Amino acid sequence: NAGVMQNPRHLVRRRGQEARLRCSPMKGHSHVYWYRQLPEEGLKFMVYLQKENIIDESGMPKERFSAEFPKEGPSILRIQQVVRGDSAAYFCASSQGESPLAEAFFGQGTRLTVV
Amino acid sequence: AQSVSQHNHHVILSEAASLELGCNYSYGGTVNLFWYVQYPGQHLQLLLKYFSGDPLVKGIKGFEAEFIKSKFSFNLRKPSVQWSDTAEYFCAVSSYGNNRLAFGKGNQVVVIP
């Protein structure tokens, strides 16, 4: 499916800069999940949002990372003062509901490289 | 928290060979189980899922998986692979009632024509 749109696909930032990753969910989906995939690792859950609410941010690093899903517009994952260890692929998924019966559809990811 | 183990990260096999990918999870409660596939350059796609009922689950493209509760396993199988099955395969688990997924590290499968 091409429904979940992430941009940019590739992002290069210098250490200390800010990275903003965008995710537009599938039409009709109000639940968004962000995952991070470090090299040679599986995807790790970061944060779960519904419109205007952060429901579960248990996977988010405590500092420099934030996420939002405003009433209008895409969900944004923001990383301030990036460091080399932030280099990873960041995936967004959306669903119609929280239940696993509501299939989560994934975007193609944003590959962040910090130089 | 759940953890998911996938072994044999790189798998190379010839067309028509059988494929089996192992997945073990650590979580004592009721779980939902998934296999996702990521073809080169594409997004993650759901291959199959298990919530309850028949532990042998059939998915798309001839794949199936068997849930063995006593072994905490959900292994993926395909009797005869094709070149187009070259992809990365991820096993994932969520706790009952929620959609937050814990993924394994993935299996990179290369099918040689």
PDB file of C-alpha atoms in Angstrom:
ATOM      1  CA  ASN A   1       0.000   0.000   0.000  1.00  0.00           C
ATOM      2  CA  ALA A   2       1.198   3.494  -0.668  1.00  0.00           C
ATOM      3  CA  GLY A   3      -1.134   4.934   1.922  1.00  0.00           C
ATOM      4  CA  VAL A   4       1.281   5.852   4.701  1.00  0.00           C
ATOM      5  CA  MET A   5       3.574   8.565   3.425  1.00  0.00           C
ATOM      6  CA  GLN A   6       6.831   9.444   5.107  1.00  0.00           C
ATOM      7  CA  ASN A   7       9.122  12.239   4.105  1.00  0.00           C
ATOM      8  CA  PRO A   8      11.821  12.808   3.511  1.00  0.00           C
ATOM      9  CA  ARG A   9      12.977   9.316   2.506  1.00  0.00           C
ATOM     10  CA  HIS A  10      16.567  10.243   3.258  1.00  0.00           C
ATOM     11  CA  LEU A  11      17.794  12.951   5.596  1.00  0.00           C
ATOM     12  CA  VAL A  12      21.363  13.977   6.319  1.00  0.00           C
ATOM     13  CA  ARG A  13      22.101  16.185   9.299  1.00  0.00           C
ATOM     14  CA  ARG A  14      25.277  17.405  10.942  1.00  0.00           C
ATOM     15  CA  ARG A  15      25.777  16.764  14.625  1.00  0.00           C
ATOM     16  CA  GLY A  16      23.902  19.341  16.664  1.00  0.00           C
ATOM     17  CA  GLN A  17      21.255  20.097  14.043  1.00  0.00           C
ATOM     18  CA  GLU A  18      17.575  19.290  14.284  1.00  0.00           C
ATOM     19  CA  ALA A  19      15.827  16.545  12.328  1.00  0.00           C
ATOM     20  CA  ARG A  20      12.106  16.658  11.563  1.00  0.00           C
ATOM     21  CA  LEU A  21      10.495  13.530  10.192  1.00  0.00           C
ATOM     22  CA  ARG A  22       6.971  13.584   8.826  1.00  0.00           C
ATOM     23  CA  CYS A  23       4.334  10.906   8.588  1.00  0.00           C
ATOM     24  CA  SER A  24       0.974  11.230   6.889  1.00  0.00           C
ATOM     25  CA  PRO A  25      -1.239   8.299   7.913  1.00  0.00           C
ATOM     26  CA  MET A  26      -3.589   6.459   5.625  1.00  0.00           C
ATOM     27  CA  LYS A  27      -6.886   8.164   4.995  1.00  0.00           C
ATOM     28  CA  GLY A  28      -9.245   7.470   7.852  1.00  0.00           C
ATOM     29  CA  HIS A  29      -6.520   6.412  10.273  1.00  0.00           C
ATOM     30  CA  SER A  30      -6.233   8.340  13.510  1.00  0.00           C
ATOM     31  CA  HIS A  31      -3.619   6.186  15.263  1.00  0.00           C
ATOM     32  CA  VAL A  32       0.073   6.622  14.518  1.00  0.00           C
ATOM     33  CA  TYR A  33       3.072   4.630  15.727  1.00  0.00           C
ATOM     34  CA  TRP A  34       6.754   5.493  15.328  1.00  0.00           C
ATOM     35  CA  TYR A  35       9.489   2.863  15.284  1.00  0.00           C
ATOM     36  CA  ARG A  36      13.261   3.120  15.023  1.00  0.00           C
ATOM     37  CA  GLN A  37      15.529   0.577  13.396  1.00  0.00           C
ATOM     38  CA  LEU A  38      19.179   0.817  14.304  1.00  0.00           C
ATOM     39  CA  PRO A  39      21.726  -0.961  12.063  1.00  0.00           C
ATOM     40  CA  GLU A  40      21.552  -4.750  12.447  1.00  0.00           C
ATOM     41  CA  GLU A  41      18.590  -4.432  14.812  1.00  0.00           C
ATOM     42  CA  GLY A  42      14.858  -4.966  14.588  1.00  0.00           C
ATOM     43  CA  LEU A  43      12.335  -2.169  14.732  1.00  0.00           C
ATOM     44  CA  LYS A  44      11.865  -0.748  18.222  1.00  0.00           C
ATOM     45  CA  PHE A  45       8.635   0.918  19.299  1.00  0.00           C
ATOM     46  CA  MET A  46       9.072   4.581  20.179  1.00  0.00           C
ATOM     47  CA  VAL A  47       5.730   6.316  20.565  1.00  0.00           C
ATOM     48  CA  TYR A  48       2.015   5.879  19.941  1.00  0.00           C
ATOM     49  CA  LEU A  49      -0.165   8.882  19.222  1.00  0.00           C
ATOM     50  CA  GLN A  50      -3.753   9.629  18.468  1.00  0.00           C
ATOM     51  CA  LYS A  51      -4.917  12.965  17.128  1.00  0.00           C
ATOM     52  CA  GLU A  52      -3.577  15.656  19.491  1.00  0.00           C
ATOM     53  CA  ASN A  53      -2.642  13.105  22.151  1.00  0.00           C
ATOM     54  CA  ILE A  54       0.443  11.118  23.065  1.00  0.00           C
ATOM     55  CA  ILE A  55      -0.861   7.790  24.322  1.00  0.00           C
ATOM     56  CA  ASP A  56       2.342   5.872  24.985  1.00  0.00           C
ATOM     57  CA  GLU A  57       5.855   7.277  24.739  1.00  0.00           C
ATOM     58  CA  SER A  58       7.553   4.527  26.702  1.00  0.00           C
ATOM     59  CA  GLY A  59       9.998   3.840  23.870  1.00  0.00           C
ATOM     60  CA  MET A  60      11.120   7.420  23.361  1.00  0.00           C
ATOM     61  CA  PRO A  61      14.536   8.538  24.589  1.00  0.00           C
ATOM     62  CA  LYS A  62      14.017  10.908  27.497  1.00  0.00           C
ATOM     63  CA  GLU A  63      15.918  13.796  25.959  1.00  0.00           C
ATOM     64  CA  ARG A  64      16.020  15.475  22.533  1.00  0.00           C
ATOM     65  CA  PHE A  65      13.151  13.417  21.058  1.00  0.00           C
ATOM     66  CA  SER A  66       9.555  14.578  20.770  1.00  0.00           C
ATOM     67  CA  ALA A  67       6.520  13.653  18.716  1.00  0.00           C
ATOM     68  CA  GLU A  68       3.234  15.225  17.867  1.00  0.00           C
ATOM     69  CA  PHE A  69       0.147  14.428  15.837  1.00  0.00           C
ATOM     70  CA  PRO A  70      -1.838  17.636  15.435  1.00  0.00           C
ATOM     71  CA  LYS A  71      -5.483  17.893  14.566  1.00  0.00           C
ATOM     72  CA  GLU A  72      -4.524  18.894  11.056  1.00  0.00           C
ATOM     73  CA  GLY A  73      -1.450  17.773   9.176  1.00  0.00           C
ATOM     74  CA  PRO A  74       1.070  14.974   9.511  1.00  0.00           C
ATOM     75  CA  SER A  75       2.602  13.474  12.589  1.00  0.00           C
ATOM     76  CA  ILE A  76       6.070  14.858  13.289  1.00  0.00           C
ATOM     77  CA  LEU A  77       8.972  13.152  15.001  1.00  0.00           C
ATOM     78  CA  ARG A  78      11.489  15.756  16.057  1.00  0.00           C
ATOM     79  CA  ILE A  79      15.047  15.090  17.122  1.00  0.00           C
ATOM     80  CA  GLN A  80      16.958  18.026  18.524  1.00  0.00           C
ATOM     81  CA  GLN A  81      20.748  18.309  18.588  1.00  0.00           C
ATOM     82  CA  VAL A  82      21.265  15.084  16.688  1.00  0.00           C
ATOM     83  CA  VAL A  83      24.200  12.813  17.465  1.00  0.00           C
ATOM     84  CA  ARG A  84      25.785  10.029  15.411  1.00  0.00           C
ATOM     85  CA  GLY A  85      23.896   7.423  17.415  1.00  0.00           C
ATOM     86  CA  ASP A  86      20.609   8.803  16.085  1.00  0.00           C
ATOM     87  CA  SER A  87      21.493   7.494  12.612  1.00  0.00           C
ATOM     88  CA  ALA A  88      18.806   4.936  11.869  1.00  0.00           C
ATOM     89  CA  ALA A  89      15.726   4.192   9.831  1.00  0.00           C
ATOM     90  CA  TYR A  90      12.568   5.658  11.347  1.00  0.00           C
ATOM     91  CA  PHE A  91       9.297   3.996  10.400  1.00  0.00           C
ATOM     92  CA  CYS A  92       5.783   5.229  10.894  1.00  0.00           C
ATOM     93  CA  ALA A  93       2.686   3.039  10.955  1.00  0.00           C
ATOM     94  CA  SER A  94      -0.975   3.962  11.109  1.00  0.00           C
ATOM     95  CA  SER A  95      -4.156   2.121  11.954  1.00  0.00           C
ATOM     96  CA  GLN A  96      -7.844   2.740  12.431  1.00  0.00           C
ATOM     97  CA  GLY A  97      -7.768   1.666  16.061  1.00  0.00           C
ATOM     98  CA  GLU A  98      -5.653   0.444  18.917  1.00  0.00           C
ATOM     99  CA  SER A  99      -6.802  -3.141  18.689  1.00  0.00           C
ATOM    100  CA  PRO A 100      -4.452  -5.452  16.788  1.00  0.00           C
ATOM    101  CA  LEU A 101      -7.506  -6.380  14.756  1.00  0.00           C
ATOM    102  CA  ALA A 102      -6.995  -2.985  13.158  1.00  0.00           C
ATOM    103  CA  GLU A 103      -4.050  -3.754  10.913  1.00  0.00           C
ATOM    104  CA  ALA A 104      -1.131  -1.357  11.141  1.00  0.00           C
ATOM    105  CA  PHE A 105       0.160  -0.194   7.768  1.00  0.00           C
ATOM    106  CA  PHE A 106       3.758   0.984   7.486  1.00  0.00           C
ATOM    107  CA  GLY A 107       5.421   3.734   5.525  1.00  0.00           C
ATOM    108  CA  GLN A 108       8.683   3.281   3.652  1.00  0.00           C
ATOM    109  CA  GLY A 109      10.673   4.928   6.375  1.00  0.00           C
ATOM    110  CA  THR A 110      13.042   7.864   6.686  1.00  0.00           C
ATOM    111  CA  ARG A 111      16.730   7.023   6.779  1.00  0.00           C
ATOM    112  CA  LEU A 112      18.508   9.559   8.945  1.00  0.00           C
ATOM    113  CA  THR A 113      22.254   9.900   8.658  1.00  0.00           C
ATOM    114  CA  VAL A 114      24.100  12.102  11.104  1.00  0.00           C
ATOM    115  CA  VAL A 115      27.534  13.224   9.945  1.00  0.00           C
TER     116      VAL A 115
ATOM    117  CA  ALA B   1       8.317  -6.307  27.997  1.00  0.00           C
ATOM    118  CA  GLN B   2       8.289  -8.718  25.131  1.00  0.00           C
ATOM    119  CA  SER B   3      11.422  -9.752  23.303  1.00  0.00           C
ATOM    120  CA  VAL B   4      11.509 -11.546  19.984  1.00  0.00           C
ATOM    121  CA  SER B   5      14.321 -13.765  18.724  1.00  0.00           C
ATOM    122  CA  GLN B   6      14.984 -14.606  15.119  1.00  0.00           C
ATOM    123  CA  HIS B   7      17.970 -16.761  14.280  1.00  0.00           C
ATOM    124  CA  ASN B   8      20.005 -17.236  11.112  1.00  0.00           C
ATOM    125  CA  HIS B   9      19.893 -13.612  10.089  1.00  0.00           C
ATOM    126  CA  HIS B  10      21.128 -14.351   6.554  1.00  0.00           C
ATOM    127  CA  VAL B  11      19.541 -17.192   4.608  1.00  0.00           C
ATOM    128  CA  ILE B  12      20.519 -18.098   1.048  1.00  0.00           C
ATOM    129  CA  LEU B  13      18.672 -20.785  -0.823  1.00  0.00           C
ATOM    130  CA  SER B  14      17.806 -21.879  -4.338  1.00  0.00           C
ATOM    131  CA  GLU B  15      14.434 -21.607  -6.016  1.00  0.00           C
ATOM    132  CA  ALA B  16      12.053 -24.458  -5.158  1.00  0.00           C
ATOM    133  CA  ALA B  17      13.805 -25.080  -1.854  1.00  0.00           C
ATOM    134  CA  SER B  18      11.740 -25.022   1.322  1.00  0.00           C
ATOM    135  CA  LEU B  19      12.059 -22.150   3.741  1.00  0.00           C
ATOM    136  CA  GLU B  20      11.575 -22.135   7.482  1.00  0.00           C
ATOM    137  CA  LEU B  21      12.310 -19.117   9.645  1.00  0.00           C
ATOM    138  CA  GLY B  22      12.261 -19.448  13.394  1.00  0.00           C
ATOM    139  CA  CYS B  23      10.679 -16.967  15.783  1.00  0.00           C
ATOM    140  CA  ASN B  24      10.624 -17.226  19.558  1.00  0.00           C
ATOM    141  CA  TYR B  25       9.193 -14.689  21.926  1.00  0.00           C
ATOM    142  CA  SER B  26       9.353 -14.151  25.637  1.00  0.00           C
ATOM    143  CA  TYR B  27       6.077 -13.101  27.168  1.00  0.00           C
ATOM    144  CA  GLY B  28       3.885 -15.113  29.474  1.00  0.00           C
ATOM    145  CA  GLY B  29       0.547 -13.537  28.688  1.00  0.00           C
ATOM    146  CA  THR B  30      -1.771 -13.637  25.724  1.00  0.00           C
ATOM    147  CA  VAL B  31      -0.053 -12.398  22.602  1.00  0.00           C
ATOM    148  CA  ASN B  32      -0.775 -11.506  19.031  1.00  0.00           C
ATOM    149  CA  LEU B  33       1.789 -12.740  16.519  1.00  0.00           C
ATOM    150  CA  PHE B  34       2.761 -11.368  13.141  1.00  0.00           C
ATOM    151  CA  TRP B  35       5.120 -11.912  10.264  1.00  0.00           C
ATOM    152  CA  TYR B  36       5.999  -8.928   8.092  1.00  0.00           C
ATOM    153  CA  VAL B  37       7.977  -8.878   4.858  1.00  0.00           C
ATOM    154  CA  GLN B  38       9.994  -6.040   3.381  1.00  0.00           C
ATOM    155  CA  TYR B  39      10.878  -6.405  -0.275  1.00  0.00           C
ATOM    156  CA  PRO B  40      13.862  -4.396  -1.516  1.00  0.00           C
ATOM    157  CA  GLY B  41      13.016  -0.707  -1.590  1.00  0.00           C
ATOM    158  CA  GLN B  42       9.497  -1.199  -0.317  1.00  0.00           C
ATOM    159  CA  HIS B  43       7.575  -0.757   2.918  1.00  0.00           C
ATOM    160  CA  LEU B  44       6.836  -3.429   5.475  1.00  0.00           C
ATOM    161  CA  GLN B  45       3.848  -5.563   4.513  1.00  0.00           C
ATOM    162  CA  LEU B  46       1.864  -7.960   6.642  1.00  0.00           C
ATOM    163  CA  LEU B  47       2.322 -11.587   5.574  1.00  0.00           C
ATOM    164  CA  LEU B  48       0.132 -13.220   8.180  1.00  0.00           C
ATOM    165  CA  LYS B  49      -1.052 -12.886  11.752  1.00  0.00           C
ATOM    166  CA  TYR B  50      -2.315 -15.008  14.615  1.00  0.00           C
ATOM    167  CA  PHE B  51      -4.736 -13.852  17.296  1.00  0.00           C
ATOM    168  CA  SER B  52      -6.546 -17.017  18.362  1.00  0.00           C
ATOM    169  CA  GLY B  53      -8.050 -20.232  17.042  1.00  0.00           C
ATOM    170  CA  ASP B  54      -6.314 -22.602  14.642  1.00  0.00           C
ATOM    171  CA  PRO B  55      -2.586 -22.370  15.426  1.00  0.00           C
ATOM    172  CA  LEU B  56      -1.707 -23.007  11.790  1.00  0.00           C
ATOM    173  CA  VAL B  57      -2.124 -19.737   9.971  1.00  0.00           C
ATOM    174  CA  LYS B  58      -2.051 -19.305   6.221  1.00  0.00           C
ATOM    175  CA  GLY B  59      -0.959 -16.006   4.751  1.00  0.00           C
ATOM    176  CA  ILE B  60      -0.346 -14.442   1.392  1.00  0.00           C
ATOM    177  CA  LYS B  61       1.995 -15.777  -1.295  1.00  0.00           C
ATOM    178  CA  GLY B  62       1.943 -19.352  -0.021  1.00  0.00           C
ATOM    179  CA  PHE B  63       3.385 -18.617   3.401  1.00  0.00           C
ATOM    180  CA  GLU B  64       2.139 -20.228   6.584  1.00  0.00           C
ATOM    181  CA  ALA B  65       3.119 -20.097  10.227  1.00  0.00           C
ATOM    182  CA  GLU B  66       2.475 -22.315  13.214  1.00  0.00           C
ATOM    183  CA  PHE B  67       1.938 -21.055  16.732  1.00  0.00           C
ATOM    184  CA  ILE B  68       3.258 -23.484  19.350  1.00  0.00           C
ATOM    185  CA  LYS B  69       2.329 -22.023  22.686  1.00  0.00           C
ATOM    186  CA  SER B  70       4.409 -24.450  24.747  1.00  0.00           C
ATOM    187  CA  LYS B  71       7.514 -23.448  22.828  1.00  0.00           C
ATOM    188  CA  PHE B  72       6.708 -19.721  22.601  1.00  0.00           C
ATOM    189  CA  SER B  73       7.315 -20.054  18.887  1.00  0.00           C
ATOM    190  CA  PHE B  74       5.732 -18.814  15.678  1.00  0.00           C
ATOM    191  CA  ASN B  75       7.801 -20.222  12.830  1.00  0.00           C
ATOM    192  CA  LEU B  76       7.252 -19.172   9.238  1.00  0.00           C
ATOM    193  CA  ARG B  77       7.318 -21.691   6.391  1.00  0.00           C
ATOM    194  CA  LYS B  78       7.019 -21.860   2.659  1.00  0.00           C
ATOM    195  CA  PRO B  79       7.320 -25.229   0.906  1.00  0.00           C
ATOM    196  CA  SER B  80       8.826 -23.919  -2.329  1.00  0.00           C
ATOM    197  CA  VAL B  81      10.373 -20.462  -2.609  1.00  0.00           C
ATOM    198  CA  GLN B  82      10.655 -18.291  -5.678  1.00  0.00           C
ATOM    199  CA  TRP B  83      13.206 -15.673  -6.628  1.00  0.00           C
ATOM    200  CA  SER B  84      10.582 -13.027  -5.843  1.00  0.00           C
ATOM    201  CA  ASP B  85      10.619 -14.113  -2.188  1.00  0.00           C
ATOM    202  CA  THR B  86      13.978 -12.401  -1.773  1.00  0.00           C
ATOM    203  CA  ALA B  87      13.259  -9.986   1.059  1.00  0.00           C
ATOM    204  CA  GLU B  88      13.718  -9.325   4.744  1.00  0.00           C
ATOM    205  CA  TYR B  89      11.262 -11.072   7.052  1.00  0.00           C
ATOM    206  CA  PHE B  90      10.355  -9.792  10.503  1.00  0.00           C
ATOM    207  CA  CYS B  91       8.512 -11.563  13.274  1.00  0.00           C
ATOM    208  CA  ALA B  92       6.573  -9.311  15.641  1.00  0.00           C
ATOM    209  CA  VAL B  93       4.564  -9.680  18.831  1.00  0.00           C
ATOM    210  CA  SER B  94       2.077  -7.505  20.628  1.00  0.00           C
ATOM    211  CA  SER B  95       0.352  -7.932  23.925  1.00  0.00           C
ATOM    212  CA  TYR B  96      -3.313  -8.786  23.919  1.00  0.00           C
ATOM    213  CA  GLY B  97      -5.435  -5.750  23.189  1.00  0.00           C
ATOM    214  CA  ASN B  98      -2.836  -3.384  21.851  1.00  0.00           C
ATOM    215  CA  ASN B  99      -1.079  -2.621  18.627  1.00  0.00           C
ATOM    216  CA  ARG B 100       2.424  -1.768  19.864  1.00  0.00           C
ATOM    217  CA  LEU B 101       4.714  -4.278  18.180  1.00  0.00           C
ATOM    218  CA  ALA B 102       7.977  -5.779  19.378  1.00  0.00           C
ATOM    219  CA  PHE B 103      10.044  -6.932  16.406  1.00  0.00           C
ATOM    220  CA  GLY B 104      12.800  -9.447  15.962  1.00  0.00           C
ATOM    221  CA  LYS B 105      16.014  -8.488  14.178  1.00  0.00           C
ATOM    222  CA  GLY B 106      14.782  -9.933  10.906  1.00  0.00           C
ATOM    223  CA  ASN B 107      15.917 -12.600   8.469  1.00  0.00           C
ATOM    224  CA  GLN B 108      17.507 -11.488   5.213  1.00  0.00           C
ATOM    225  CA  VAL B 109      16.460 -14.147   2.698  1.00  0.00           C
ATOM    226  CA  VAL B 110      18.085 -14.368  -0.716  1.00  0.00           C
ATOM    227  CA  VAL B 111      16.655 -16.796  -3.254  1.00  0.00           C
ATOM    228  CA  ILE B 112      19.001 -17.714  -6.077  1.00  0.00           C
ATOM    229  CA  PRO B 113      17.317 -18.413  -9.421  1.00  0.00           C
TER     230      PRO B 113
END
